[in-house]
């Protein structure tokens, strides 16, 4: 049956009149801030728990784009990227059939592995399963059991806001309305339902659901976990003793290990004015291991090509028919000629999946397919644009911040953080410690202190950090040792070893005491700019250390004297801007890092 897909456009408008009062709620009364939220939640809950059995089958062209990168201050260095296009036939009660139209993967060593026959053209294809109507609507491609569960079902499962007993751990409030308009003038309204967990937890979500108040259908979802997942704190499996021990013995420079799902966007589109089927999804993940950061971005597009309801295909409700399924696959192969074949269920992308795959016999064709979407850094029809992805932060910023049931804190010392153990000609051997604690909402207390054996001085910094979806602000007070070249890494491991072993210290140092305010992009974003305003007193320091291994038996040797300087009071501002153009690893790229400072100082009299 040939159908025509109805495109929709979304227009945000303010809601001016309250919705009708809901019937007596079956949920916890404290879970709702207003009657509209109660009605929306009740309608969406009932719809989500009543499996959608009205869809008999559909055919969809599915395109996906993925990029994994190593995050650096100047740019995200892409290490892995993939684009694929498949056509999927889904029928209720039958195993899905997927024809692979194209697959393009790039990562270091892939070409060499293919040339030597050590890899298959489909090995690195990150295809999951097609969307199943009636399954979870927060991230199509995942089913309910894999993605979410009710509170307490699994200590390591995300808690769906519409799951059983979710009203005991989430609080809901209504928001603005979006109006979906169709070419024939018909309108469908969706009201925003914001949800926040009663306590901040890595497995509790925060975000907004846009729900049709009449049918309870979920039309759009934007969400993220309420806090980043700390592997030491949130995933401590008593049955995985070896993994837990390895995590605890990991060098401090690679701690903490965390996973932050920055944002997830899921959109659905209306079909036949009755069924909401997948349209697109996008999510971004940031993984951190101490000084190392990596990002993963996934973009998915569904183009529904045909659709059949159960009313038009009564046999779909009768269940699985193996003979009919095999005949369908055979018919597809016959129509494609000798160019395609059925992939063995034990091979590459088909391994461990219920889907049956039809693939080209000549796998080299996959990377040349015209059906492939452009890389994820280019805008393309059917995918979320760069502007829409950026707007996600603004949407999530409107949702209240979850509070902690108990104050999370972290204490690090010794090798637990970069620069806490260091050696230079002013301090000699210096050791430090750090203590961080979440105070309330987006506010975090940051403290650090160190002591140098040679100069006998304590250095310290105390900061109050406010981190939101839009920006990160830090107000700090400090009494610390500084290098005249802050970007040269004179307090890092390399210069410390050189100074301790050879007696050569490249840094020039001074002491600074004062206050500063720093503004930078939000956590999870590349540090494309840093603005700092400060007021401080700068003092000269002298060389105090006198030991290096290579000079241990030279009585006349000493470190070079430190730079002489006047004591001054200085107020000013400095800004660093980092721009980068080009993303594809095999094409030209260019980047610029610009630093500017304006300051005024005056000598300290006496």
XYZ file of C-alpha atoms in Angstrom:
606
model
C 0.000 0.000 0.000
C 1.536 3.249 -1.098
C 1.245 6.004 1.460
C 2.431 9.577 1.551
C 4.344 10.809 4.546
C 2.977 14.014 6.081
C 5.752 16.363 7.132
C 5.129 18.496 10.200
C 6.505 21.809 11.398
C 6.885 22.751 15.043
C 6.045 26.224 16.328
C 6.579 27.077 20.010
C 3.749 29.094 21.591
C 2.922 30.011 25.165
C 0.098 28.196 26.916
C -2.386 30.693 28.315
C -5.271 28.553 29.538
C -5.085 25.639 31.950
C -6.083 22.177 30.791
C -9.122 20.498 32.364
C -8.571 19.010 35.777
C -7.532 15.363 35.809
C -9.456 12.687 37.580
C -8.288 11.507 40.950
C -4.673 10.510 40.495
C -3.337 7.045 41.011
C 0.085 8.490 41.736
C 1.878 10.142 44.641
C 0.407 13.589 45.272
C 3.820 15.197 45.856
C 4.959 14.190 42.346
C 3.086 17.017 40.584
C 3.500 20.765 40.886
C 0.278 21.618 39.018
C -2.940 19.932 37.804
C -1.870 20.066 34.152
C 1.231 18.035 34.968
C -0.942 15.446 36.735
C -3.250 15.105 33.730
C -0.397 14.901 31.221
C 1.430 12.285 33.235
C -1.678 10.132 33.705
C -2.451 10.220 29.992
C 1.150 9.477 28.960
C 1.535 6.730 31.571
C -1.560 4.884 30.362
C -0.527 5.217 26.714
C 3.054 4.064 27.373
C 1.947 0.989 29.326
C -0.630 -0.019 26.709
C 1.524 -1.541 23.969
C 0.745 -0.056 20.562
C -0.611 -3.063 18.649
C -2.269 -1.010 15.906
C 0.827 -1.025 13.670
C 1.035 -4.157 11.508
C 4.163 -3.357 9.499
C 6.315 -0.598 8.124
C 9.235 -0.105 5.758
C 11.814 2.521 6.639
C 15.032 3.931 5.273
C 17.273 4.305 8.328
C 20.412 6.413 8.228
C 22.858 6.839 11.089
C 25.996 8.914 11.632
C 28.508 8.401 14.431
C 31.730 10.142 15.423
C 34.092 9.381 18.296
C 36.802 11.901 19.143
C 39.555 12.635 21.619
C 38.841 16.012 23.208
C 41.673 18.548 23.350
C 41.482 22.262 24.254
C 41.816 23.350 20.627
C 39.667 20.743 18.886
C 38.036 17.337 19.015
C 40.396 14.945 17.210
C 38.161 12.447 15.381
C 39.404 8.865 15.843
C 36.333 6.980 14.621
C 33.459 7.838 12.323
C 30.747 5.824 10.631
C 27.816 6.442 8.334
C 25.399 3.755 7.253
C 22.101 3.430 5.412
C 19.750 0.445 5.627
C 16.235 -0.361 4.498
C 14.244 -2.256 7.107
C 11.039 -4.238 6.792
C 9.360 -4.596 10.174
C 6.259 -6.790 10.627
C 4.568 -7.619 13.893
C 5.390 -11.120 15.093
C 8.133 -11.669 12.503
C 11.890 -11.254 12.535
C 12.851 -7.879 11.002
C 14.622 -7.926 7.653
C 17.314 -5.330 6.983
C 19.008 -4.639 3.669
C 22.368 -2.913 4.086
C 22.583 -0.198 1.423
C 25.810 1.421 2.517
C 28.379 1.479 5.289
C 31.429 3.727 5.572
C 33.808 3.465 8.520
C 37.039 5.344 9.212
C 39.460 4.706 12.045
C 43.241 4.242 12.321
C 44.403 0.934 10.880
C 41.117 0.012 9.176
C 42.496 0.170 5.623
C 45.462 -1.992 6.592
C 43.207 -4.579 8.276
C 40.903 -4.760 5.236
C 43.846 -5.161 2.865
C 45.193 -8.068 4.903
C 41.777 -9.696 5.220
C 41.727 -9.288 9.004
C 38.506 -7.254 9.015
C 35.149 -7.373 7.259
C 33.523 -4.364 5.604
C 30.605 -4.740 8.045
C 32.548 -5.381 11.270
C 32.492 -1.802 12.524
C 28.869 -1.060 11.573
C 27.115 0.113 14.802
C 23.615 -1.074 13.887
C 21.282 -2.125 16.702
C 17.687 -3.181 15.969
C 14.834 -1.388 14.162
C 12.246 0.505 16.160
C 9.424 -1.664 17.471
C 6.073 0.178 17.834
C 4.840 -0.080 21.391
C 8.329 -0.327 22.799
C 10.174 2.409 24.660
C 9.902 5.867 23.112
C 12.864 7.550 24.787
C 15.481 6.240 22.402
C 14.259 4.117 19.531
C 16.552 1.255 18.689
C 16.696 0.220 22.357
C 13.971 -1.833 23.969
C 12.489 -1.333 27.407
C 14.417 -4.110 29.068
C 17.803 -2.907 27.809
C 17.346 0.765 28.498
C 15.131 1.417 31.482
C 13.429 -0.103 34.477
C 11.293 0.832 37.471
C 12.934 2.249 40.613
C 14.819 -0.460 42.452
C 14.596 -2.966 39.596
C 18.309 -2.751 38.885
C 20.866 -0.555 40.596
C 22.482 0.023 37.203
C 19.393 0.728 35.062
C 18.050 4.105 34.026
C 14.679 4.844 35.622
C 12.123 5.735 32.966
C 9.911 8.697 34.003
C 6.828 6.718 32.887
C 7.805 3.413 34.525
C 5.916 1.843 37.437
C 6.563 3.753 40.685
C 8.484 6.462 38.810
C 6.215 9.007 40.529
C 8.026 8.098 43.770
C 11.388 9.330 42.471
C 10.445 12.110 40.013
C 8.667 15.438 40.295
C 6.721 16.807 37.302
C 5.516 20.216 36.187
C 3.892 21.446 32.968
C 5.580 23.873 30.616
C 5.031 25.534 27.247
C 3.107 24.135 24.307
C 4.205 23.267 20.782
C 1.658 23.229 17.968
C 2.083 20.787 15.081
C 0.457 22.081 11.893
C -0.351 20.043 8.758
C -0.889 21.198 5.149
C -4.653 20.607 5.382
C -4.876 22.996 8.341
C -5.203 20.327 11.006
C -3.376 21.073 14.268
C -2.031 18.790 16.967
C -0.965 20.278 20.282
C 1.710 18.926 22.606
C 2.359 20.221 26.114
C 5.780 20.114 27.746
C 6.101 17.968 30.862
C 9.312 18.717 32.737
C 10.613 16.069 35.108
C 13.297 16.233 37.781
C 14.370 13.485 40.187
C 13.798 14.061 43.895
C 17.483 13.311 44.377
C 20.405 13.598 41.998
C 21.565 10.202 40.774
C 23.390 8.917 37.706
C 20.489 6.562 36.895
C 17.715 9.142 37.319
C 16.919 11.384 34.351
C 16.058 15.052 34.033
C 14.471 16.651 30.995
C 11.256 17.432 29.132
C 8.636 15.262 27.416
C 6.238 16.825 24.906
C 2.944 14.949 25.133
C -0.322 15.107 23.203
C -2.766 15.796 26.087
C -5.623 14.014 24.277
C -3.988 10.732 23.269
C -1.035 10.681 25.678
C 1.383 10.097 22.782
C 5.000 11.106 23.363
C 5.967 13.401 20.467
C 9.381 14.655 21.562
C 11.823 13.975 24.397
C 14.895 15.919 25.492
C 16.715 14.571 28.522
C 19.954 13.543 30.213
C 20.957 11.816 33.471
C 20.706 14.212 36.411
C 24.452 13.832 37.136
C 27.428 12.286 35.391
C 28.129 8.632 36.129
C 31.224 8.146 38.294
C 32.426 4.560 37.884
C 33.951 4.424 41.370
C 30.791 5.764 43.003
C 27.941 4.457 40.856
C 29.168 1.141 39.434
C 30.715 -0.892 42.225
C 29.636 -4.439 41.411
C 30.588 -6.868 44.217
C 30.598 -9.709 41.667
C 33.224 -7.969 39.504
C 36.060 -7.956 42.010
C 38.856 -7.916 39.450
C 37.370 -4.942 37.600
C 36.806 -3.068 40.865
C 40.382 -3.743 41.982
C 41.766 -2.576 38.633
C 39.749 0.626 38.932
C 41.099 1.337 42.411
C 44.697 0.629 41.368
C 44.456 2.852 38.308
C 46.987 5.741 38.423
C 45.517 8.954 39.765
C 46.252 10.812 36.534
C 43.453 8.714 34.943
C 40.901 9.390 37.704
C 38.085 10.066 38.100
C 36.520 7.848 35.440
C 33.120 9.204 34.499
C 30.508 9.020 31.762
C 28.310 12.017 31.024
C 25.348 11.799 28.652
C 25.227 15.461 27.672
C 21.855 15.378 25.935
C 19.397 13.168 24.096
C 16.858 14.395 21.536
C 14.113 12.116 20.190
C 11.491 13.277 17.671
C 8.440 11.439 16.324
C 6.286 12.267 13.289
C 2.576 11.632 12.723
C 1.520 9.034 10.142
C -2.051 8.795 8.848
C -3.052 11.298 11.584
C -3.074 8.387 14.005
C 0.342 6.788 14.542
C 3.495 8.485 15.807
C 6.522 6.756 14.293
C 10.252 7.536 14.521
C 11.631 10.601 12.809
C 15.079 11.317 14.272
C 17.249 11.052 17.375
C 20.555 12.494 18.512
C 22.655 11.971 21.621
C 26.077 13.070 22.810
C 28.294 11.318 25.371
C 31.431 12.562 27.134
C 33.760 9.998 28.725
C 36.469 11.208 31.106
C 39.458 9.385 32.572
C 41.383 12.010 34.509
C 43.212 14.191 32.002
C 41.807 12.224 29.035
C 38.429 13.085 27.523
C 36.570 11.471 24.657
C 33.265 12.247 22.960
C 30.748 10.116 21.079
C 27.961 11.682 19.010
C 25.203 9.651 17.336
C 22.644 10.962 14.831
C 19.769 8.757 13.563
C 17.173 9.453 10.870
C 14.049 7.394 10.053
C 12.273 7.902 6.723
C 9.052 5.887 6.738
C 8.458 4.655 3.179
C 5.326 2.556 3.708
C 2.997 1.719 6.556
C 0.203 -0.777 7.211
C -2.197 -0.813 10.143
C -3.591 -3.947 11.749
C -7.020 -3.053 10.376
C -5.603 -3.336 6.839
C -3.595 -6.497 7.569
C -5.516 -8.737 10.016
C -3.022 -11.572 9.519
C -0.349 -9.507 11.306
C -2.117 -10.113 14.616
C -2.123 -13.877 14.088
C 1.533 -14.208 15.058
C 4.735 -15.431 13.499
C 4.673 -17.434 10.245
C 8.138 -18.864 9.497
C 7.187 -20.032 6.001
C 5.825 -16.634 5.017
C 8.891 -14.894 6.459
C 11.273 -17.079 4.479
C 9.242 -16.509 1.327
C 9.421 -12.753 1.879
C 13.229 -12.852 2.178
C 13.519 -15.076 -0.896
C 11.351 -12.649 -2.862
C 13.559 -9.721 -1.836
C 16.691 -11.558 -2.925
C 15.091 -12.478 -6.242
C 14.180 -8.849 -6.910
C 17.738 -7.718 -6.144
C 19.280 -10.267 -8.495
C 22.630 -11.890 -7.856
C 24.123 -8.777 -6.268
C 22.763 -9.485 -2.750
C 22.849 -12.424 -0.360
C 21.501 -13.382 3.074
C 24.155 -12.844 5.741
C 24.863 -15.718 8.084
C 23.598 -14.969 11.609
C 27.057 -15.652 13.057
C 28.860 -13.084 10.895
C 29.842 -9.475 11.694
C 26.881 -7.137 12.172
C 24.307 -9.987 12.326
C 25.976 -11.663 15.281
C 23.683 -11.824 18.318
C 20.775 -10.004 16.643
C 17.260 -11.142 15.834
C 17.295 -9.205 12.552
C 18.066 -10.978 9.286
C 20.479 -9.057 7.047
C 20.643 -8.864 3.263
C 24.009 -7.525 2.092
C 25.851 -6.939 -1.202
C 28.056 -9.798 -2.302
C 30.706 -7.275 -3.265
C 31.229 -5.522 0.074
C 33.307 -2.754 -1.514
C 30.083 -1.308 -2.909
C 29.014 -0.342 0.620
C 31.386 2.629 0.892
C 30.321 4.029 -2.512
C 26.559 3.877 -1.962
C 24.628 7.064 -2.892
C 22.281 6.353 0.036
C 24.969 7.162 2.613
C 24.437 10.369 4.601
C 27.220 12.961 4.907
C 29.435 12.882 8.037
C 27.900 13.988 11.307
C 29.590 17.406 11.276
C 27.629 18.395 8.125
C 23.935 19.347 8.217
C 21.698 16.995 6.234
C 17.931 16.590 5.639
C 16.257 14.360 8.200
C 18.864 14.968 10.901
C 18.994 17.503 13.711
C 20.897 20.606 12.603
C 23.843 22.091 14.465
C 21.573 24.913 15.663
C 18.939 22.495 16.949
C 21.599 20.509 18.779
C 22.825 23.719 20.412
C 19.251 24.618 21.431
C 19.074 21.415 23.484
C 21.234 23.059 26.124
C 18.733 25.893 26.466
C 15.844 23.441 26.821
C 17.611 21.426 29.515
C 18.667 24.614 31.304
C 14.981 25.418 31.950
C 14.500 22.219 33.961
C 15.106 22.588 37.728
C 18.329 21.102 39.059
C 17.997 17.988 41.211
C 19.313 18.135 44.771
C 21.463 15.522 46.490
C 20.184 13.440 49.383
C 23.687 13.606 50.844
C 26.630 15.807 49.980
C 28.863 14.184 47.340
C 32.525 14.862 47.943
C 35.902 13.786 46.630
C 39.307 13.817 48.320
C 42.506 13.347 46.321
C 46.140 13.491 47.298
C 49.556 12.460 46.038
C 49.295 11.088 42.514
C 45.508 11.460 42.599
C 45.591 14.510 40.320
C 48.026 16.170 37.906
C 50.556 18.577 39.482
C 49.868 17.456 43.082
C 53.338 15.899 43.186
C 55.911 18.182 41.576
C 59.497 19.370 41.796
C 60.935 22.773 40.932
C 63.739 25.048 42.039
C 61.532 27.194 44.298
C 59.531 24.577 46.242
C 61.794 21.578 45.838
C 59.567 18.551 46.323
C 55.958 19.689 46.784
C 52.925 17.560 47.608
C 49.284 18.584 47.490
C 45.717 17.534 48.129
C 42.305 18.436 46.758
C 38.836 18.384 48.286
C 35.630 18.998 46.317
C 32.046 18.961 47.584
C 28.683 19.629 45.928
C 26.905 22.267 48.025
C 23.460 22.713 46.433
C 22.101 22.471 42.922
C 24.772 23.509 40.412
C 27.200 24.825 43.066
C 30.416 23.012 43.966
C 33.119 23.906 46.474
C 36.626 23.398 45.051
C 39.661 23.476 47.354
C 43.311 22.571 46.902
C 46.489 23.023 48.944
C 50.158 22.114 48.558
C 53.330 22.395 50.632
C 56.907 22.754 49.368
C 59.714 21.214 51.415
C 62.342 23.678 50.192
C 60.515 26.986 50.661
C 58.346 25.821 53.586
C 55.301 27.654 52.201
C 51.676 26.541 51.978
C 49.837 27.382 48.761
C 46.071 27.142 48.530
C 43.070 27.906 46.337
C 39.368 27.956 47.274
C 36.687 28.264 44.611
C 32.901 28.283 44.279
C 31.833 26.784 40.957
C 28.408 27.226 39.346
C 27.937 24.861 36.398
C 24.775 24.887 34.253
C 23.832 23.728 30.760
C 24.768 27.143 29.363
C 27.942 28.205 31.170
C 30.385 27.542 33.966
C 31.369 30.326 36.385
C 34.001 29.988 39.119
C 34.747 32.551 41.828
C 38.085 31.827 43.474
C 40.507 33.033 46.108
C 44.144 31.972 45.915
C 47.627 32.141 47.382
C 49.743 30.144 44.968
C 52.986 29.764 43.074
C 52.731 30.703 39.399
C 54.855 30.332 36.292
C 55.341 33.367 34.065
C 54.250 31.126 31.167
C 51.078 29.393 32.355
C 50.753 27.269 29.190
C 54.298 25.840 29.251
C 53.540 23.112 31.809
C 56.323 23.985 34.239
C 54.390 22.317 37.086
C 53.807 19.192 35.020
C 55.466 15.799 35.150
C 57.991 16.503 32.377
C 59.570 19.627 33.845
C 59.500 18.122 37.354
C 61.482 15.062 36.226
C 63.958 17.211 34.291
C 64.547 19.445 37.312
C 64.899 16.517 39.729
C 67.184 14.415 37.527
C 69.305 16.900 35.572
C 68.929 20.073 37.622
C 67.467 22.036 34.707
C 64.247 23.927 35.483
C 62.807 25.881 32.543
C 60.287 27.840 34.613
C 60.383 31.346 36.043
C 58.148 31.716 39.097
C 56.326 34.263 41.255
C 53.760 34.176 44.057
C 50.225 35.517 43.517
C 47.547 36.255 46.125
C 44.078 37.513 45.228
C 40.621 36.839 43.768
C 39.426 35.878 40.290
C 36.260 35.099 38.339
C 36.438 32.608 35.464
C 33.835 32.082 32.737
C 34.043 29.098 30.376
C 31.753 26.776 28.359
C 29.606 24.277 30.280
C 30.911 20.902 31.353
C 30.869 18.469 28.474
C 31.608 21.113 25.843
C 34.977 21.771 24.248
C 36.782 24.612 26.036
C 36.543 26.997 23.089
C 37.029 30.068 25.274
C 38.107 31.032 28.784
C 37.581 34.508 30.258
C 39.168 35.461 33.567
C 38.958 38.711 35.521
C 41.285 39.061 38.491
C 42.844 41.240 41.136
C 46.036 40.045 42.809
C 49.301 40.906 44.515
C 52.399 39.504 42.820
C 55.570 38.825 44.786
C 59.033 37.643 43.826
C 60.266 34.246 45.046
C 63.768 32.870 45.409
C 65.405 29.596 44.449
C 65.346 27.321 47.503
C 65.905 23.807 46.176
C 69.425 22.493 45.852
C 69.241 18.863 44.804
C 69.339 17.019 41.465
C 70.433 13.425 40.933
C 73.016 14.194 38.256
C 74.509 16.951 40.426
C 74.430 15.083 43.738
C 78.239 14.957 44.095
C 78.970 18.464 42.807
C 79.338 20.700 45.871
C 79.544 23.875 43.776
C 76.400 23.238 41.744
C 73.112 25.052 42.356
C 69.939 25.802 40.430
C 69.936 28.982 38.360
C 68.527 31.923 40.331
C 64.858 32.706 39.789
C 63.706 35.798 37.954
C 63.922 38.970 40.038
C 60.760 41.043 40.135
C 59.123 43.918 41.994
C 56.136 43.436 44.275
C 53.044 44.845 42.538
C 49.259 44.958 42.791
C 47.593 44.082 39.482
C 44.003 44.059 38.227
C 42.989 42.942 34.788
C 41.308 40.446 32.516
C 42.513 37.782 30.122
C 40.749 35.768 27.461
C 41.675 32.705 25.428
C 39.680 31.873 22.288
C 40.196 28.624 20.378
C 38.648 28.178 16.932
C 38.853 25.223 14.581
C 37.615 24.692 11.034
C 37.340 21.254 9.453
C 36.474 17.911 11.015
C 37.275 15.138 8.552
C 40.608 13.477 9.420
C 41.626 13.038 5.763
C 40.976 16.650 4.716
C 42.616 19.984 5.399
C 41.938 21.535 8.802
C 42.997 24.798 10.354
C 42.850 26.118 13.900
C 43.684 29.319 15.736
C 44.268 29.926 19.435
C 44.190 33.573 20.433
C 45.177 34.983 23.817
C 44.684 38.544 24.983
C 45.245 40.343 28.266
C 44.610 43.813 29.585
C 45.882 44.783 33.023
C 46.997 47.663 35.168
C 49.452 47.410 38.035
C 51.190 49.604 40.552
C 54.226 48.929 42.741
C 53.645 48.151 46.406
C 55.284 50.858 48.480
C 57.513 49.973 51.421
